[in-house]
mmCIF file of C-alpha atoms and ligand atoms in Angstrom:
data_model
loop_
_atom_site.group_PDB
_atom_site.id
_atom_site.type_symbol
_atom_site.label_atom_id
_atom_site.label_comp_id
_atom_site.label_asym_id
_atom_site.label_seq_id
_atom_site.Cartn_x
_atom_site.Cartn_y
_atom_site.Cartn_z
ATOM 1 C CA UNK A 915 17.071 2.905 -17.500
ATOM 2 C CA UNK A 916 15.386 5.916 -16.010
ATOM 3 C CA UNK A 917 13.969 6.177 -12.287
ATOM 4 C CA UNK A 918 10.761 6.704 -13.391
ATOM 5 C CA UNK A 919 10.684 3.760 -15.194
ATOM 6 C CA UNK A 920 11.799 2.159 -11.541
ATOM 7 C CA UNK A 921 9.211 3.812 -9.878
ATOM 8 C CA UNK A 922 6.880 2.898 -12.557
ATOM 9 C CA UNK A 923 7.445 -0.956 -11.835
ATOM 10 C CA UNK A 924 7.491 -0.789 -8.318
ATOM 11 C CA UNK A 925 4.269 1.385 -7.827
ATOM 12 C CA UNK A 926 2.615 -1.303 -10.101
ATOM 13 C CA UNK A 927 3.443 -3.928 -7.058
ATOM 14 C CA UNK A 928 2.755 -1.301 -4.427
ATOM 15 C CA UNK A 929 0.438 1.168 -5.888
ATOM 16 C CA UNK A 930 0.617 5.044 -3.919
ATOM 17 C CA UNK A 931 -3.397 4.970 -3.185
ATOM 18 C CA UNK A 932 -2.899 2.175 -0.866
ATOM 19 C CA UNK A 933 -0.939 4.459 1.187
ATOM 20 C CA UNK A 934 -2.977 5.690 4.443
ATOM 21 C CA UNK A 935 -4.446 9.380 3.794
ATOM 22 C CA UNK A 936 -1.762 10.726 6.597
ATOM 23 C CA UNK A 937 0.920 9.303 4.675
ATOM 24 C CA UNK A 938 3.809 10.797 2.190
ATOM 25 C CA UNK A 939 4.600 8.010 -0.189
ATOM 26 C CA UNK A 940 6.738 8.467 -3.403
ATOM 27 C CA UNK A 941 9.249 11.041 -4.535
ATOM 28 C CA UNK A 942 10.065 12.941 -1.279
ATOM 29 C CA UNK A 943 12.600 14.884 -3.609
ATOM 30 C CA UNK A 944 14.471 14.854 -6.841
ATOM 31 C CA UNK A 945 14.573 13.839 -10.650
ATOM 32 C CA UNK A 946 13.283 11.541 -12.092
ATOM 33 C CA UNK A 947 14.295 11.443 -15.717
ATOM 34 C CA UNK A 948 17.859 10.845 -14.655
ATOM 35 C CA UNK A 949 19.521 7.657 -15.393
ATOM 36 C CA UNK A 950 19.342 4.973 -12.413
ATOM 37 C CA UNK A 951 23.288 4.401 -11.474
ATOM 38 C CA UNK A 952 22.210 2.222 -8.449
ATOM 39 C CA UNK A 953 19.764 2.144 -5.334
ATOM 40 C CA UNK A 954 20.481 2.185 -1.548
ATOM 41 C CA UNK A 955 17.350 1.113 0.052
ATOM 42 C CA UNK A 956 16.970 1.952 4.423
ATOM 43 C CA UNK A 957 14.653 2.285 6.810
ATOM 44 C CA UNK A 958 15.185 6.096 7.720
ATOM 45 C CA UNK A 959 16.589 8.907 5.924
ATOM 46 C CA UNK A 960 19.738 9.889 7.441
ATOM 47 C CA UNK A 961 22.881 11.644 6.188
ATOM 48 C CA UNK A 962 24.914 8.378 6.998
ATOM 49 C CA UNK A 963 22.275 6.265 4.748
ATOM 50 C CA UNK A 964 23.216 9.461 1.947
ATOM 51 C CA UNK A 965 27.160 9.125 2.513
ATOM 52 C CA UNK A 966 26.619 5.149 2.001
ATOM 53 C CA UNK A 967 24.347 5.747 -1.313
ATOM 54 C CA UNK A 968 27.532 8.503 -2.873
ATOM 55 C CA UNK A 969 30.306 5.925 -1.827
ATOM 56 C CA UNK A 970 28.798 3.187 -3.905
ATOM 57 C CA UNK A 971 27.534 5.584 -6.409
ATOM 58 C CA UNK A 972 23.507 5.261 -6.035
ATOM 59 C CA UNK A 973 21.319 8.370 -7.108
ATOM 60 C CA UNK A 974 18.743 6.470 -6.160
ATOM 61 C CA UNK A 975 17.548 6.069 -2.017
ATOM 62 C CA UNK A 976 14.274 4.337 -1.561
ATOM 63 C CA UNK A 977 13.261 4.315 2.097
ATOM 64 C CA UNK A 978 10.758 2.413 4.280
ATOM 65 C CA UNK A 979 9.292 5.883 6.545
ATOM 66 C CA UNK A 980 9.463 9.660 4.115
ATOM 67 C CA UNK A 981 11.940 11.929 5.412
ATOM 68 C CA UNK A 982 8.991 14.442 4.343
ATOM 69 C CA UNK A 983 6.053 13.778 6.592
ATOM 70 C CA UNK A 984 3.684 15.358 9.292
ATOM 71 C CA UNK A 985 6.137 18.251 8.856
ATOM 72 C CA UNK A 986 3.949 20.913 7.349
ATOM 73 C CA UNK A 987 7.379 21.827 5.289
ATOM 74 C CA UNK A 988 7.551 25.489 4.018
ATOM 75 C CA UNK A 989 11.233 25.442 3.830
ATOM 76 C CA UNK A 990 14.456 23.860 3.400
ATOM 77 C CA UNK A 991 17.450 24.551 4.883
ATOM 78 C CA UNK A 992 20.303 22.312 6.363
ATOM 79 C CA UNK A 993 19.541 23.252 10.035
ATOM 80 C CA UNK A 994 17.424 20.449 10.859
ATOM 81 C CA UNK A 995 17.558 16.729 10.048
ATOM 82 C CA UNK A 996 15.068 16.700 7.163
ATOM 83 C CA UNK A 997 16.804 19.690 5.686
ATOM 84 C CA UNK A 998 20.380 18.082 5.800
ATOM 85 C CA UNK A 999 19.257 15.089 4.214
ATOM 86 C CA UNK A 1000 17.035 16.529 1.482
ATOM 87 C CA UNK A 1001 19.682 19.456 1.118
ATOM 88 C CA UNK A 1002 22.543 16.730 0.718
ATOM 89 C CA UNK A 1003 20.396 14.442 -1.368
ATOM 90 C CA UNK A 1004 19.685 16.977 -4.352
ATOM 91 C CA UNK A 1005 23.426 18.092 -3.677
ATOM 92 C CA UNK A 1006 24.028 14.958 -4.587
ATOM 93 C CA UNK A 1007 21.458 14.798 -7.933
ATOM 94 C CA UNK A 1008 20.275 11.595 -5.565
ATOM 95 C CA UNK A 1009 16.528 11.056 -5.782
ATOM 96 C CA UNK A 1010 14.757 10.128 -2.828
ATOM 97 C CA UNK A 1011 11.681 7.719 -2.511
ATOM 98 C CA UNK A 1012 9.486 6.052 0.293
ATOM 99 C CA UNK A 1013 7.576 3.115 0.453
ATOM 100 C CA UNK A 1014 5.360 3.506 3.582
ATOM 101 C CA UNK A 1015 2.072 2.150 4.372
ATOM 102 C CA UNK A 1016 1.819 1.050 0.593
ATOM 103 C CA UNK A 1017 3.467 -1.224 1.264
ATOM 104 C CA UNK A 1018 2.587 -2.081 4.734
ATOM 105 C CA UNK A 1019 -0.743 -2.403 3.785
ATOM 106 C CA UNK A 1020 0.202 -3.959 0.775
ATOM 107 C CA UNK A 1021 -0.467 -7.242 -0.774
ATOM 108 C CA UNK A 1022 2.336 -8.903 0.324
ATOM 109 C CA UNK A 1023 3.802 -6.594 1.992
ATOM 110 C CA UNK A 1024 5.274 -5.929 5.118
ATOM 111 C CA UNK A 1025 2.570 -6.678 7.304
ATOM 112 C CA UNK A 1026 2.174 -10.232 5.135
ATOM 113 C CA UNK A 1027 5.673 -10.705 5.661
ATOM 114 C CA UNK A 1028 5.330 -10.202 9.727
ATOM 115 C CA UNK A 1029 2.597 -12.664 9.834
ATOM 116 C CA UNK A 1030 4.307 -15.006 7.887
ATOM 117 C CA UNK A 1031 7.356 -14.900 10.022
ATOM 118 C CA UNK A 1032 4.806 -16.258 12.919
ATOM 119 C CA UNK A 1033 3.606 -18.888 10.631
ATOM 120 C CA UNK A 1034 -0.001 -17.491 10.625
ATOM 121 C CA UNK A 1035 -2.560 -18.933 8.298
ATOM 122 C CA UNK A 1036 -5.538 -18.069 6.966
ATOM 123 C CA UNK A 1037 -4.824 -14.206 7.337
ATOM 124 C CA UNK A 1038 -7.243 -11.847 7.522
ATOM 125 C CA UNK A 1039 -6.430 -7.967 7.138
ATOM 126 C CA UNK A 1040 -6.913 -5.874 10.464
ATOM 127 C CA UNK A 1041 -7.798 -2.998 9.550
ATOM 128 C CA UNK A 1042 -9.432 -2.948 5.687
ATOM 129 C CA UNK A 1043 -8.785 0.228 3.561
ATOM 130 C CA UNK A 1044 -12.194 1.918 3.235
ATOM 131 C CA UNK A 1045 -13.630 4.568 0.651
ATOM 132 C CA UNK A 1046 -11.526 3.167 -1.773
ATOM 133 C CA UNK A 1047 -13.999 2.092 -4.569
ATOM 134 C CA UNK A 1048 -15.934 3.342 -7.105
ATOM 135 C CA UNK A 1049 -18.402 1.999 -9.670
ATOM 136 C CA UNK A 1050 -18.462 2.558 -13.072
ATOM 137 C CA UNK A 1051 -21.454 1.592 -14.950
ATOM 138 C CA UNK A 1052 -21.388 2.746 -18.540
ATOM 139 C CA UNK A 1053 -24.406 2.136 -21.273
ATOM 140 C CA UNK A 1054 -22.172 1.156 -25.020
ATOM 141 C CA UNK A 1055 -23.205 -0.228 -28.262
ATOM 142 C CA UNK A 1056 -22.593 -4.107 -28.334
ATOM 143 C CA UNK A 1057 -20.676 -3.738 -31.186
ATOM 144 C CA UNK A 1058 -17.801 -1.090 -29.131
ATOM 145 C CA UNK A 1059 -18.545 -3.030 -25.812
ATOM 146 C CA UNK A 1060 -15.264 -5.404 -26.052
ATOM 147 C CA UNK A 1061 -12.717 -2.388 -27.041
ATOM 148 C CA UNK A 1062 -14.348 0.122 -24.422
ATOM 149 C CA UNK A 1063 -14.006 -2.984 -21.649
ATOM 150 C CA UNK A 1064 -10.387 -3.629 -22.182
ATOM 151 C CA UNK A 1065 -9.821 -0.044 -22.495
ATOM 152 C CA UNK A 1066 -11.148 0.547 -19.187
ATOM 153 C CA UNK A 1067 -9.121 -2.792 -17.528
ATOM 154 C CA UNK A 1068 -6.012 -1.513 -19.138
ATOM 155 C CA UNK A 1069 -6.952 2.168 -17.370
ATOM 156 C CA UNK A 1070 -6.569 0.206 -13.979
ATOM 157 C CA UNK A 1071 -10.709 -0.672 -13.529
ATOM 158 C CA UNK A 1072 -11.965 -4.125 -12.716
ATOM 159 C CA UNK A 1073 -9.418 -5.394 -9.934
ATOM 160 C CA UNK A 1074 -10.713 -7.270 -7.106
ATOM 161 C CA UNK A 1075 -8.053 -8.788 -5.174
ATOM 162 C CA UNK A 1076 -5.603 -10.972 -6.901
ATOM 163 C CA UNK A 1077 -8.018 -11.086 -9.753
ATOM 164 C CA UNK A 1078 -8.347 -8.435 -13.049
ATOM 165 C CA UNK A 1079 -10.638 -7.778 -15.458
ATOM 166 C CA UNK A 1080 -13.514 -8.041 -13.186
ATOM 167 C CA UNK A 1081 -16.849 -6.924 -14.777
ATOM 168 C CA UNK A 1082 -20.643 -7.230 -15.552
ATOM 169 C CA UNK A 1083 -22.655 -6.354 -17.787
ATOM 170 C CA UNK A 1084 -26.468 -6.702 -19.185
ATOM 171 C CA UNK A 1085 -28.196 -6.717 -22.830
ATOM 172 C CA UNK A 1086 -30.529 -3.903 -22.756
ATOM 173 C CA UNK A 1087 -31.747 -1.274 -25.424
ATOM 174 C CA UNK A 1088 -31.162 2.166 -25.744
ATOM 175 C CA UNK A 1089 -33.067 5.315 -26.740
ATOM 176 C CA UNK A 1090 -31.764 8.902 -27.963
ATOM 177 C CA UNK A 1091 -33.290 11.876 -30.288
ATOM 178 C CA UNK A 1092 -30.026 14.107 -31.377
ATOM 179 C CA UNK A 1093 -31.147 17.422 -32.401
ATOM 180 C CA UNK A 1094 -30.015 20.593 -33.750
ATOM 181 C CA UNK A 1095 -26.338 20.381 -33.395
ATOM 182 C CA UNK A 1096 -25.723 16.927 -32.476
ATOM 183 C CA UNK A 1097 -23.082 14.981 -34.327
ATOM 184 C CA UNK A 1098 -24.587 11.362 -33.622
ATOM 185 C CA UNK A 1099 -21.923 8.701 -33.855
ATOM 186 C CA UNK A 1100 -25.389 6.095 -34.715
ATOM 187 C CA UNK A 1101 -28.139 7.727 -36.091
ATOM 188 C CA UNK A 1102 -29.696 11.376 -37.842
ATOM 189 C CA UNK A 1103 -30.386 14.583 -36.103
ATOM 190 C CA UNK A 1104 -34.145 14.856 -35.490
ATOM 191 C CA UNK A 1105 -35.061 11.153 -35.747
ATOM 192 C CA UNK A 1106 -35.283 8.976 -32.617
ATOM 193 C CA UNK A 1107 -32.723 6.293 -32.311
ATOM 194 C CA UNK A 1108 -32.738 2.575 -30.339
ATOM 195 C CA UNK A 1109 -29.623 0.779 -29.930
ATOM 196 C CA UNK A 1110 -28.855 -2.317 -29.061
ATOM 197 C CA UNK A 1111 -26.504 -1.514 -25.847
ATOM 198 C CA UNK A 1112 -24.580 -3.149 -22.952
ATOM 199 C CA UNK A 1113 -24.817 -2.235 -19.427
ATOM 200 C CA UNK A 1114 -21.314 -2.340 -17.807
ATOM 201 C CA UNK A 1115 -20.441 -2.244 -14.783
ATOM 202 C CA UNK A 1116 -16.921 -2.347 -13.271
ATOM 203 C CA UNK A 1117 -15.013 -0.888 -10.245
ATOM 204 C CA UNK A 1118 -12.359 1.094 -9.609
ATOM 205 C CA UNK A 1119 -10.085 2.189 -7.264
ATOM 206 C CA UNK A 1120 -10.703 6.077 -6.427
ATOM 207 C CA UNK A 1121 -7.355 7.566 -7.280
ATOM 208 C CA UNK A 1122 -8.058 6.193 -10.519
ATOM 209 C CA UNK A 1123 -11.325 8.503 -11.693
ATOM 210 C CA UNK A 1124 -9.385 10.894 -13.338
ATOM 211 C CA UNK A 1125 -7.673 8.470 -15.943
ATOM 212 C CA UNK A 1126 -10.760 6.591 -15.883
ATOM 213 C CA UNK A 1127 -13.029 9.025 -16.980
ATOM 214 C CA UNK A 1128 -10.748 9.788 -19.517
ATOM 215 C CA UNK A 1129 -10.383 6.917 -20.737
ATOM 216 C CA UNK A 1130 -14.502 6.147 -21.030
ATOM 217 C CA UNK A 1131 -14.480 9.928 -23.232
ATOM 218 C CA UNK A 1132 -11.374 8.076 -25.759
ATOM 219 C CA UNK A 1133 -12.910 4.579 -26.234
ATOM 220 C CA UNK A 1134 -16.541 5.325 -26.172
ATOM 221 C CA UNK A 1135 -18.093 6.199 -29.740
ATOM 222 C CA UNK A 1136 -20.828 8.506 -28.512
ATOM 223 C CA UNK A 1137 -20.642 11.980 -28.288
ATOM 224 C CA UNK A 1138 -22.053 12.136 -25.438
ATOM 225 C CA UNK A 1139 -21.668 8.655 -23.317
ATOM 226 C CA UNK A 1140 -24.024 8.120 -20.627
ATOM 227 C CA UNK A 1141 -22.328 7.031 -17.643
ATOM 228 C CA UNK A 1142 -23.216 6.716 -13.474
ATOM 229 C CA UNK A 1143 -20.189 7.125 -11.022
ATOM 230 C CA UNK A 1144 -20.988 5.708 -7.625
ATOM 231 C CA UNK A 1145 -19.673 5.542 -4.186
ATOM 232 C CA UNK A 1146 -18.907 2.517 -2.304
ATOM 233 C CA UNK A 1147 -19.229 1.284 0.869
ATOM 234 C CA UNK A 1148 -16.987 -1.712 0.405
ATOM 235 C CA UNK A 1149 -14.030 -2.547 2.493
ATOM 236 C CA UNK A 1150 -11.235 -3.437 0.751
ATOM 237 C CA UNK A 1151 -10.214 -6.533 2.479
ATOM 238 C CA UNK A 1152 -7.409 -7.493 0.728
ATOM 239 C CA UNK A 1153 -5.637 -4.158 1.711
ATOM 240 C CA UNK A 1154 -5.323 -2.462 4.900
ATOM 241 C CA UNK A 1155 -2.739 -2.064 8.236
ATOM 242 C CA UNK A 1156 -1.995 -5.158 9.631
ATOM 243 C CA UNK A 1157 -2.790 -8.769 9.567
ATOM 244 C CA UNK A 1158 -4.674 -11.257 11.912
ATOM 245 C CA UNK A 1159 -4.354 -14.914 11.017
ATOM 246 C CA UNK A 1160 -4.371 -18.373 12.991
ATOM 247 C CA UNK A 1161 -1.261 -20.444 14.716
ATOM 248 C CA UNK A 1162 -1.404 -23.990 13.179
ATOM 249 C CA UNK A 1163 -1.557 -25.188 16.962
ATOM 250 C CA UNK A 1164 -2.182 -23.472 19.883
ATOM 251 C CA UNK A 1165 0.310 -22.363 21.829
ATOM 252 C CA UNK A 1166 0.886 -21.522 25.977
ATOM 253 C CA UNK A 1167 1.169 -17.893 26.020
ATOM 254 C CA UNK A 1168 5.200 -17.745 27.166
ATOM 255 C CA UNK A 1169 5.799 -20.400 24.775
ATOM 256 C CA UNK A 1170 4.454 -18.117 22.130
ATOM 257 C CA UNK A 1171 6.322 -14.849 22.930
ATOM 258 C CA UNK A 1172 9.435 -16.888 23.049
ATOM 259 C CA UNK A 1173 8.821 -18.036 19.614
ATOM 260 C CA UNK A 1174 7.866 -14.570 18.551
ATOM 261 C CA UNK A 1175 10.930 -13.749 19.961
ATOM 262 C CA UNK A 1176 12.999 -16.244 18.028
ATOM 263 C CA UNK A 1177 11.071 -15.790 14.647
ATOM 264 C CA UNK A 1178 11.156 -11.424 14.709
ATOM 265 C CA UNK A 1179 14.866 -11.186 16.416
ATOM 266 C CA UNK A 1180 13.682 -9.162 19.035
ATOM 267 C CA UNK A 1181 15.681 -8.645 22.370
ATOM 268 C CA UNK A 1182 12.329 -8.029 24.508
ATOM 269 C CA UNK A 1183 8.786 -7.748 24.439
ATOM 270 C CA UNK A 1184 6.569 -5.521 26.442
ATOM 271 C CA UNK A 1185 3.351 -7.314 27.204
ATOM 272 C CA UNK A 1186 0.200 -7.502 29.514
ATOM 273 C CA UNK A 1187 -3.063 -9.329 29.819
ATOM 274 C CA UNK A 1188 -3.828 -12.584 31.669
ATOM 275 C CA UNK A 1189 -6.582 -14.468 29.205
ATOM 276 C CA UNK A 1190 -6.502 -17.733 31.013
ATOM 277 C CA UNK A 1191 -6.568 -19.314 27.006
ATOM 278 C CA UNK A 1192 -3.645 -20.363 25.045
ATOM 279 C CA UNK A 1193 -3.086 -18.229 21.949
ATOM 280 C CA UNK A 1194 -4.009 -19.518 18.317
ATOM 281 C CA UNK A 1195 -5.138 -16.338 16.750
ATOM 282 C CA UNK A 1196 -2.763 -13.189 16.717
ATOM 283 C CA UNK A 1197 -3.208 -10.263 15.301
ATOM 284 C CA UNK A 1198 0.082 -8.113 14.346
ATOM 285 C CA UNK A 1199 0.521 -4.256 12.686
ATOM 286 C CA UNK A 1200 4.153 -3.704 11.992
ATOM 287 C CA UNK A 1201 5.505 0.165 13.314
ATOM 288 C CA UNK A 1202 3.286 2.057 15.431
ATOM 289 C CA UNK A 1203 -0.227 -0.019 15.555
ATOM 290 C CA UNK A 1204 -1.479 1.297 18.971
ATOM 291 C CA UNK A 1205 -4.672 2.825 17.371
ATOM 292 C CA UNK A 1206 -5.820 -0.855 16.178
ATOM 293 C CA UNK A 1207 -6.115 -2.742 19.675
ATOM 294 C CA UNK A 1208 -10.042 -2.404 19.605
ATOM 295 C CA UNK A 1209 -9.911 -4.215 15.976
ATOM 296 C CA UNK A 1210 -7.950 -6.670 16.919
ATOM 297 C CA UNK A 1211 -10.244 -6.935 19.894
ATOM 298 C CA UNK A 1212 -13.346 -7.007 17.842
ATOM 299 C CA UNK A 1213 -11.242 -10.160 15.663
ATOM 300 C CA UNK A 1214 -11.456 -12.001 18.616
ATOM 301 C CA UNK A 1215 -7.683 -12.593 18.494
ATOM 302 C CA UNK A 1216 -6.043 -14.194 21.538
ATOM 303 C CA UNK A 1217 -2.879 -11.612 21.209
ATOM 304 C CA UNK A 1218 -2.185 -8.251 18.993
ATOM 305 C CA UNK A 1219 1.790 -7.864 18.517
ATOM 306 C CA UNK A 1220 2.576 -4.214 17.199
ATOM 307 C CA UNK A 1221 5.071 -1.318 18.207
ATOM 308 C CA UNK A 1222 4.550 2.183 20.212
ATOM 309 C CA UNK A 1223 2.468 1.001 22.651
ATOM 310 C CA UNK A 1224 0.991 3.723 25.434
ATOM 311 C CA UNK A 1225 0.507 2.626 28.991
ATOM 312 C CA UNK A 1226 -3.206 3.157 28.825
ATOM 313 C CA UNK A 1227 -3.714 0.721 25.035
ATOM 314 C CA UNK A 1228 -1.911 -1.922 27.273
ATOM 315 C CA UNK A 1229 -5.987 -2.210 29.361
ATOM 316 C CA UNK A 1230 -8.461 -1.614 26.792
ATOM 317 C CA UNK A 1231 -8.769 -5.075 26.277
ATOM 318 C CA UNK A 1232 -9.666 -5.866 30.203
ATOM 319 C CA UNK A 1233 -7.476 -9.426 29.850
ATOM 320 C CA UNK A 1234 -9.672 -10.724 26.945
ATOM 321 C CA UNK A 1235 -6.381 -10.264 24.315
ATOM 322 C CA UNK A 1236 -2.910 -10.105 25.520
ATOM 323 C CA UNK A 1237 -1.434 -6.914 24.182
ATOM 324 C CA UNK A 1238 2.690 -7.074 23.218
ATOM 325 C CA UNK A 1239 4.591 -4.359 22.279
ATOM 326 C CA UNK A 1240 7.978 -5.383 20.571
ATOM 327 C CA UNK A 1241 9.158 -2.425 19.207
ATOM 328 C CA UNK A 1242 8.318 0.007 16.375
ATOM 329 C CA UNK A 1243 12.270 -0.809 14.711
ATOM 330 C CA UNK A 1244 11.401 -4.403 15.466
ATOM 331 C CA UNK A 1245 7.615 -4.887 13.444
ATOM 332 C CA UNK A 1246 8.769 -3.543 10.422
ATOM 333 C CA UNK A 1247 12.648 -3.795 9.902
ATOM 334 C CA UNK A 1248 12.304 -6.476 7.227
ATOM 335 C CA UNK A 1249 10.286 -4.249 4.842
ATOM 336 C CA UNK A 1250 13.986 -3.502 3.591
ATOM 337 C CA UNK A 1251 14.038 -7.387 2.142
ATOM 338 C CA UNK A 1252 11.104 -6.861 0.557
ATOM 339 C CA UNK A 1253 11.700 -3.426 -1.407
ATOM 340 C CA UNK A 1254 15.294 -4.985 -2.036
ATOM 341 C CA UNK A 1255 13.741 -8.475 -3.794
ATOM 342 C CA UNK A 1256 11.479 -6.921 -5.255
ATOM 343 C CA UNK A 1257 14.170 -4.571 -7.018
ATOM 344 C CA UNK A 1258 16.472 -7.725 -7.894
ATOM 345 C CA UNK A 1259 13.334 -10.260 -9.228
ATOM 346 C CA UNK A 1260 12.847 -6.947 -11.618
ATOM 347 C CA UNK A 1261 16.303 -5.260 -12.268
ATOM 348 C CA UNK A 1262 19.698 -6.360 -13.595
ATOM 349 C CA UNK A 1263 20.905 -3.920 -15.010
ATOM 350 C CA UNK A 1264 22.248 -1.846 -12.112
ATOM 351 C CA UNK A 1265 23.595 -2.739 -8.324
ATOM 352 C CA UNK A 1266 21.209 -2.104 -5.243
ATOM 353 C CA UNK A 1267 22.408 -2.538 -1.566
ATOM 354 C CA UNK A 1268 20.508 -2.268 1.619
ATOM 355 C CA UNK A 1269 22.212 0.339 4.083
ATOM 356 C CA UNK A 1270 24.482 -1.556 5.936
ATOM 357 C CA UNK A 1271 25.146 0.920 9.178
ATOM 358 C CA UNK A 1272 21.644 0.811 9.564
ATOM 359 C CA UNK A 1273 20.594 -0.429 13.151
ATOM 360 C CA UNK A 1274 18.094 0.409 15.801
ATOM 361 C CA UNK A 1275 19.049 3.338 17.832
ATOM 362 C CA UNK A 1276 17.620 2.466 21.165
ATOM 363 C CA UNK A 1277 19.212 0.209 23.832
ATOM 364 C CA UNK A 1278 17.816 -1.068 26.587
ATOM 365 C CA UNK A 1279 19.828 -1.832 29.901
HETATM 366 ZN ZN1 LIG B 2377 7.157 2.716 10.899
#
């Protein structure tokens, strides 16, 4: 099997347009037409995490953050840590690969995952994608309707949540007149024409146009198709950073960080906020969520639980949320789990590991 066809069947799960537009998803280096020998999946990039992936004879790394991001790269040389890993990597013929806020903002991914650790229900997701749909609405003969509609769903159109081939359409009639030139699929140059067409209408995500579009010129027996492309203001709700969801019972505040601390592992949590309420609804962003206290504010959420926390996000709330900072390492370590059964549900063929050396860095005393 080839690592394309890897990648193929994980970005189906965790498709690269959910990634945030900051983000470097994907191939951060490498081939992919080589055959997979096995994958070492890690958190971080390091040259330790590379060393791990030769000794048990992976050319494949798939990471949780890109070694390549925020960089503005124009070289690479082993004289920094991104060099020496991407250097040692295609050294190596060892393809690298990151699944970042795909999959955090994933459905069921790592922010999912984080909320389910907490046992939260009913979840909600903080902060929806947005500009992320378009509308296709594309005027067919009845009679090519069906084939043009499953064309389009098999393109990647009509997908609204955990549901496919989403679409609408209306019986209408259309008019034409081809003249000098035309080559009318229905109908005679210089004679006007009415057809009996179908108005459909179905969305798609906007990475998709391209194939799309494409797709509408292969399937569509008209010459020229008339077709409307139109922006959307719709959230998508069912993907986005973070999660907010409700406790099954409330809980005192203390009692709830020491479950949190139970459930996530975590040696400490950094908190602040007196709401004089006990704490049902939480809101949680795995890795860096600081920019997303006012949404989780504006969810009415009795506590937000993220990572990288500045002194000054600690008071926006003025004690109406508690605001807990547990660690960036902490929110999002378990993403590993995910990538790796996700990999094992699919593949059999070949061995993956998770890095074992892997650990957090920081200490506290
Ligand atoms: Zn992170």
């Amino acid at each position: 099997m080839k690592i394309k066809e890897v990648i193929a069947r994980l970005e189906q799960r965790f498709p690269l347009y959910w990634q945030e537009d900051f983000d470097n998803c994907g191939i951060q280096c490498g081939d992919k037409e080589r055959e997979v020998t096995g994958i070492m999946i890690c958190f971080d990039m390091s040259e330790k995490v590379i060393d791990e992936a030769i000794s048990k004879n992976c050319n494949m790394v798939i990471s949780h953050h890109p070694i390549i991001y925020k960089t503005g790269l124009k070289k690479i040389e082993p004289t920094n840590r991104v060099g020496k890993v991407v250097c040692k990597a295609l050294e190596n013929k060892i393809l690298l690969y990151s699944m970042h806020t795909n999959m955090d903002s994933g459905i069921e991914g790592g922010n999912v995952l984080f909320a389910q650790k907490l046992g939260l229900q009913n979840l909600e997701v903080l902060a929806p994608k947005t500009d992320m749909f378009r509308k296709l609405i594309v005027f067919v003969p009845q009679a090519d309707a069906d084939h043009l509609k499953q064309s389009l769903f098999d393109a990647g159109a009509g997908e609204l949540g955990k549901y496919q081939h989403c679409s609408y359409s209306t019986d209408g009639k259309g008019s034409f007149l081809p003249v000098e030139g035309a080559n009318p699929a229905i109908g005679t140059v210089g004679t006007e024409e009415q057809v009996a067409e179908l108005k459909l209408e179905v969305i798609f995500p906007v990475a998709l146009q391209k194939k799309v579009v494409e797709t509408l010129f292969a399937h569509h027996p008209y010459e020229e198709p008339a077709f409307d492309i139109l922006k959307l203001e719709n959230l998508n709700y069912h993907v986005g950073l973070g999660r907010v969801g409700t406790l099954p019972e409330p809980m005192e505040l203390t009692e709830f960080l020491q479950f949190a601390k139970k459930q996530l592992n975590l040696e400490v949590i950094k908190y602040s906020g007196k709401i004089g309420r006990k704490i049902q609804k939480v809101a949680v962003c795995g890795g860096g969520g600081a920019s997303y206290v006012s949404d989780a504010l504006a969810m009415n959420a009795d506590i937000y639980l993220t990572g990288d926390i500045k002194y000054h996000d600690y008071f926006i709330p003025e004690n109406r949320m508690v605001v807990a900072d547990i660690g960036h390492f902490e929110g999002e370590n378990f993403i590993r789990d995910i990538i790796y059964n996700e990999i094992n549900k699919i593949f059999t063929n070949f061995a993956s590991y998770i890095s074992e050396d892997e650990k957090l860095e920081i200490s506290w005393i």
